Amino acid sequence: MAFVLDLKLLRDNLDQSSPRIEMVGDGLDDPELGFSEGLIYLIRNVIIPLTRKEKINSANLDFSKFTDEDLADLYDYYNTNYYDGSSSWYKLKAFYQQCCKAPSQAAPIRFL
Amino acid sequence: MFEEIYGLEDIIQTIALEKLFFDYKEDYAGGIIDGDNFYIIASETVYDLCDHVEYLDYTDSTLYFFSFPEMRKFYKLCKEHCSKHHIKFQKSPYIKGAMDFVTDSIRCSGMRNFAWNYWIPPKLKKKRQHQFLIETGCYFQEWIEMIAALFEIRQYFREKCEELQKELTPALTIVKPKKAPVPDTEERKAA
């Protein structure tokens, strides 16, 4: 399977994209993002462990820290920031996996 | 980065279900959240709550008959309350309150593709114990909303039973035993 990568287009799109990668980690508390405390709790205790393929036990969740609305917002958050189901997302995923599998090759270096 | 969470919608619904279990089930210890089992757990919970289930071929719908033990006890206590206060059974404030509560909780539950009926038994007969019925259509999906409404209704009847029981139990007055009079020291000496 061959991929033709337009590096300029990729770089331009990455520059214009929303700061998704930062939002996964510690930047969730940023008031500019407008996330409720319940949603932040759910992202940290549900979404992040699930992306790491970890199992969640309901006994470890504090149900007083989030509401039903936060649960509804969680699905929207995931679709916006992790997975949008679009064909471009799948293409990018396939490309990413291809790169991960590719054996490392030493690039030829020229010394002047 | 590209890790997909398969069945997140079911996982979220399972979390909502677990939240209900922790709120309404006593001594619930929790467990591993598995989205694949959501529909099994949800339908089993409804089956546990209802007395009888009937599947109707001609409408492709399911009938759930409910008569919680708390509900039966409530009507029994209401009968006692009405006879004590000389009120007609149908006009009892408890009966009216129960009807309003059930109607509100079903209407505000957010369920779709369903029908329901709730009736006040004119006489408490063993033959007709079912007082609450829900019919779900083939496209019914709001299991969480249904279970939440059912737990809420059961909790209401439980609380009202306690209230009625307190009202019907005659207030106990604590009678302190009278102390025997202590004879004076001089009388004692003379004796």
Coordinates of C-alpha atoms in Angstrom, one line a residue:
Chain A
M1 CA 0.0 0.0 0.0
A2 CA 1.6 3.2 -1.1
F3 CA 1.0 6.7 0.3
V4 CA 1.8 9.9 -1.3
L5 CA 2.3 12.5 1.4
D6 CA 1.9 16.2 0.7
L7 CA 4.1 17.5 3.4
K8 CA 3.2 21.1 2.8
L9 CA -0.5 20.4 3.1
L10 CA 0.0 18.3 6.2
R11 CA 2.1 21.0 7.9
D12 CA -0.4 23.7 7.0
N13 CA -3.4 21.7 8.3
L14 CA -1.5 20.9 11.5
D15 CA -0.8 24.6 12.0
Q16 CA -4.5 25.4 11.6
S17 CA -5.9 22.5 13.6
S18 CA -7.3 23.0 17.1
P19 CA -5.0 22.2 20.0
R20 CA -6.3 18.7 20.4
I21 CA -3.2 17.0 21.7
E22 CA -2.7 19.6 24.5
M23 CA -6.3 19.0 25.6
V24 CA -5.7 15.4 26.3
G25 CA -3.3 16.0 29.2
D26 CA -3.1 18.7 31.8
G27 CA -4.6 21.6 29.8
L28 CA -8.1 20.5 30.6
D29 CA -8.4 22.9 33.5
D30 CA -8.0 25.9 31.3
P31 CA -11.1 28.1 31.8
E32 CA -10.9 29.2 28.2
L33 CA -11.9 25.7 27.1
G34 CA -15.1 26.0 29.1
F35 CA -15.2 22.4 30.4
S36 CA -17.2 21.7 33.5
E37 CA -15.6 20.0 36.4
G38 CA -17.7 16.9 35.9
L39 CA -16.6 16.6 32.3
I40 CA -12.9 17.0 33.2
Y41 CA -13.3 14.3 35.9
L42 CA -14.9 12.0 33.3
I43 CA -12.2 12.7 30.7
R44 CA -9.4 11.9 33.2
N45 CA -11.1 8.8 34.7
V46 CA -13.0 7.3 31.7
I47 CA -11.7 8.5 28.4
I48 CA -7.9 8.5 29.1
P49 CA -7.9 5.0 30.8
L50 CA -10.0 3.6 27.9
T51 CA -7.6 4.9 25.3
R52 CA -4.9 3.1 27.2
K53 CA -7.0 -0.1 27.1
E54 CA -7.4 -0.1 30.9
K55 CA -10.5 -1.4 32.5
I56 CA -12.7 0.8 34.6
N57 CA -14.4 -0.3 37.8
S58 CA -17.5 1.6 38.8
A59 CA -16.5 1.3 42.5
N60 CA -13.5 3.5 41.7
L61 CA -15.6 6.3 40.2
D62 CA -17.0 9.1 42.3
F63 CA -20.5 9.5 41.0
S64 CA -21.1 12.7 43.0
K65 CA -18.4 14.5 40.8
F66 CA -20.4 14.5 37.6
T67 CA -24.0 14.8 36.3
D68 CA -26.0 13.2 33.6
E69 CA -25.3 16.3 31.4
D70 CA -21.6 15.7 31.8
L71 CA -22.0 12.2 30.6
A72 CA -23.8 13.5 27.5
D73 CA -21.0 16.0 26.9
L74 CA -18.4 13.3 27.2
Y75 CA -19.6 11.7 24.0
D76 CA -19.5 15.0 22.2
Y77 CA -16.0 15.7 23.6
Y78 CA -14.7 12.3 22.3
N79 CA -16.2 12.8 18.9
T80 CA -14.7 16.3 18.6
N81 CA -11.3 15.6 20.0
Y82 CA -10.5 12.0 19.4
Y83 CA -12.6 10.4 16.7
D84 CA -14.9 12.0 14.1
G85 CA -15.6 9.0 12.0
S86 CA -14.7 10.8 8.8
S87 CA -12.8 9.0 5.9
S88 CA -9.9 11.5 6.3
W89 CA -9.5 10.3 10.0
Y90 CA -9.4 6.7 8.9
K91 CA -6.9 7.5 6.2
L92 CA -4.7 9.3 8.7
K93 CA -5.0 6.5 11.1
A94 CA -3.9 4.0 8.4
F95 CA -1.0 6.2 7.5
Y96 CA 0.0 6.5 11.2
Q97 CA -0.2 2.7 11.6
Q98 CA 1.8 2.1 8.5
C99 CA 4.5 4.5 9.8
C100 CA 4.6 2.7 13.1
K101 CA 5.1 -0.7 11.4
A102 CA 7.7 0.5 9.0
P103 CA 11.3 -0.6 9.8
S104 CA 13.6 2.2 10.6
Q105 CA 16.1 3.0 7.9
A106 CA 19.2 5.0 8.2
A107 CA 19.1 8.0 5.9
P108 CA 22.2 8.6 3.7
I109 CA 24.3 11.3 5.1
R110 CA 26.7 13.3 3.0
F111 CA 29.6 15.1 4.6
L112 CA 30.8 18.0 2.6
Chain B
M1 CA -3.3 9.3 19.3
F2 CA -5.6 7.1 17.1
E3 CA -6.9 4.8 19.7
E4 CA -10.5 4.2 19.1
I5 CA -12.8 3.5 22.0
Y6 CA -15.2 0.9 20.7
G7 CA -18.8 1.3 21.8
L8 CA -18.3 4.4 23.9
E9 CA -22.0 5.2 23.7
D10 CA -22.7 1.9 25.5
I11 CA -19.9 2.5 28.0
I12 CA -21.4 5.9 28.8
Q13 CA -24.8 4.4 29.2
T14 CA -23.4 1.7 31.5
I15 CA -21.8 4.4 33.7
A16 CA -25.2 6.1 33.9
L17 CA -26.8 2.7 34.9
E18 CA -24.1 2.1 37.5
K19 CA -24.8 5.6 38.9
L20 CA -28.5 4.6 39.3
F21 CA -27.5 1.4 41.0
F22 CA -25.3 3.2 43.5
D23 CA -28.2 5.7 44.1
Y24 CA -31.0 3.2 44.5
K25 CA -29.6 -0.2 45.3
E26 CA -28.5 -0.8 48.8
D27 CA -25.1 -2.4 49.3
Y28 CA -24.2 -2.2 45.6
A29 CA -20.5 -2.8 45.3
G30 CA -20.0 -1.9 41.6
G31 CA -18.0 -3.8 39.0
I32 CA -16.1 -3.6 35.7
I33 CA -17.8 -1.3 33.2
D34 CA -18.4 -3.3 30.0
G35 CA -20.4 -1.6 27.3
D36 CA -21.1 -4.9 25.5
N37 CA -23.2 -6.0 28.4
F38 CA -25.3 -2.8 28.7
Y39 CA -28.5 -4.1 27.1
I40 CA -28.3 -7.4 29.0
I41 CA -27.9 -5.6 32.4
A42 CA -30.5 -3.0 31.5
S43 CA -33.1 -5.6 30.4
E44 CA -32.4 -7.8 33.4
T45 CA -32.9 -4.9 35.8
V46 CA -36.3 -4.1 34.2
Y47 CA -37.2 -7.8 34.4
D48 CA -36.2 -7.9 38.1
L49 CA -38.4 -4.9 38.8
C50 CA -41.5 -6.1 37.0
D51 CA -43.8 -9.0 37.9
H52 CA -44.7 -10.2 34.6
V53 CA -43.6 -9.7 30.9
E54 CA -45.6 -10.3 27.8
Y55 CA -44.4 -10.1 24.2
L56 CA -47.1 -9.1 21.7
D57 CA -46.5 -10.5 18.2
Y58 CA -49.1 -8.5 16.4
T59 CA -47.7 -5.1 17.6
D60 CA -44.1 -6.2 18.0
S61 CA -44.1 -4.7 21.5
T62 CA -43.4 -5.8 25.1
L63 CA -45.7 -5.4 28.0
Y64 CA -44.2 -5.0 31.5
F65 CA -46.5 -5.3 34.5
F66 CA -45.3 -3.7 37.7
S67 CA -46.7 -3.9 41.2
F68 CA -43.8 -3.2 43.6
P69 CA -44.2 -4.7 47.1
E70 CA -44.0 -1.1 48.3
M71 CA -46.9 -0.2 46.0
R72 CA -49.1 -3.0 47.4
K73 CA -48.2 -2.1 51.0
F74 CA -48.9 1.6 50.2
Y75 CA -52.5 0.9 49.1
K76 CA -53.1 -1.3 52.1
L77 CA -51.9 1.4 54.4
C78 CA -54.0 4.0 52.4
K79 CA -57.1 1.8 53.0
E80 CA -56.4 1.9 56.8
H81 CA -55.7 5.6 56.7
C82 CA -59.0 6.3 54.8
S83 CA -61.1 4.2 57.2
K84 CA -59.4 5.9 60.2
H85 CA -60.1 9.4 58.9
H86 CA -63.4 8.6 57.1
I87 CA -62.2 9.7 53.7
K88 CA -63.2 8.0 50.4
F89 CA -60.4 5.9 49.1
Q90 CA -60.3 7.6 45.6
K91 CA -60.2 11.1 47.3
S92 CA -57.4 10.4 49.7
P93 CA -54.5 12.9 49.4
Y94 CA -52.1 10.1 49.4
I95 CA -53.8 8.4 46.5
K96 CA -54.0 11.6 44.5
G97 CA -50.4 12.4 45.3
A98 CA -49.2 9.0 44.1
M99 CA -51.1 9.3 40.9
D100 CA -49.6 12.8 40.2
F101 CA -46.1 11.6 41.1
V102 CA -46.2 8.5 38.8
T103 CA -47.7 10.7 35.9
D104 CA -45.0 13.4 36.4
S105 CA -42.1 10.9 36.6
I106 CA -43.2 9.1 33.5
R107 CA -43.9 12.2 31.5
C108 CA -40.6 13.9 32.5
S109 CA -38.6 10.7 32.0
G110 CA -37.6 11.4 28.4
M111 CA -38.8 8.0 27.2
R112 CA -40.0 7.6 23.6
N113 CA -41.8 4.9 21.7
F114 CA -43.7 3.6 24.6
A115 CA -47.2 3.6 26.2
W116 CA -48.1 3.3 29.8
N117 CA -51.1 3.0 32.2
Y118 CA -51.4 3.4 35.9
W119 CA -54.6 2.8 37.7
I120 CA -55.8 2.9 41.3
P121 CA -57.3 -0.4 42.4
P122 CA -60.9 0.2 43.6
K123 CA -60.5 -3.0 45.7
L124 CA -57.4 -4.7 46.8
K125 CA -57.8 -8.1 45.3
K126 CA -55.2 -10.8 44.8
K127 CA -56.4 -11.4 41.3
R128 CA -55.6 -7.9 40.1
Q129 CA -52.4 -6.9 41.7
H130 CA -50.8 -5.2 38.7
Q131 CA -51.3 -1.5 39.0
F132 CA -48.7 -0.1 36.6
L133 CA -48.0 -1.1 33.0
I134 CA -45.5 0.0 30.4
E135 CA -45.6 -1.1 26.8
T136 CA -42.4 -0.6 24.9
G137 CA -42.3 -0.6 21.1
C138 CA -39.7 -2.4 18.9
Y139 CA -37.6 0.8 18.6
F140 CA -37.5 1.5 22.3
Q141 CA -34.0 2.5 23.4
E142 CA -34.4 4.6 26.5
W143 CA -33.5 2.0 29.1
I144 CA -31.7 4.3 31.4
E145 CA -34.7 6.7 31.5
M146 CA -37.1 3.9 32.1
I147 CA -35.0 2.3 34.9
A148 CA -34.5 5.8 36.5
A149 CA -38.3 6.4 36.5
L150 CA -39.0 3.0 37.9
F151 CA -36.4 3.4 40.7
E152 CA -37.9 6.8 41.5
I153 CA -41.4 5.5 41.6
R154 CA -40.4 2.6 43.9
Q155 CA -38.5 5.0 46.2
Y156 CA -41.6 7.3 46.3
F157 CA -43.9 4.4 47.5
R158 CA -41.2 3.3 50.0
E159 CA -41.1 6.8 51.5
K160 CA -44.9 7.2 51.6
C161 CA -45.2 3.8 53.3
E162 CA -43.0 5.0 56.0
E163 CA -44.9 8.2 56.3
L164 CA -48.3 6.4 56.5
Q165 CA -47.0 3.9 59.0
K166 CA -45.8 6.7 61.3
E167 CA -49.2 8.4 60.9
L168 CA -51.1 5.2 61.6
T169 CA -49.1 4.1 64.6
P170 CA -50.5 5.6 67.7
A171 CA -48.0 7.8 69.5
L172 CA -46.5 6.0 72.4
T173 CA -46.3 7.9 75.7
I174 CA -43.5 6.9 78.0
V175 CA -44.9 6.4 81.5
K176 CA -42.3 6.7 84.1
P177 CA -42.7 4.3 87.1
K178 CA -43.5 6.2 90.3
K179 CA -40.9 6.1 93.0
A180 CA -41.9 4.9 96.4
P181 CA -41.9 7.7 99.0
V182 CA -38.8 7.6 101.1
P183 CA -39.7 7.7 104.9
D184 CA -38.1 10.5 106.9
T185 CA -35.0 9.7 108.9
E186 CA -36.8 10.3 112.3
E187 CA -39.6 8.0 111.4
R188 CA -37.1 5.4 110.3
K189 CA -35.2 5.7 113.6
A190 CA -38.5 5.4 115.6
A191 CA -39.4 2.3 113.6

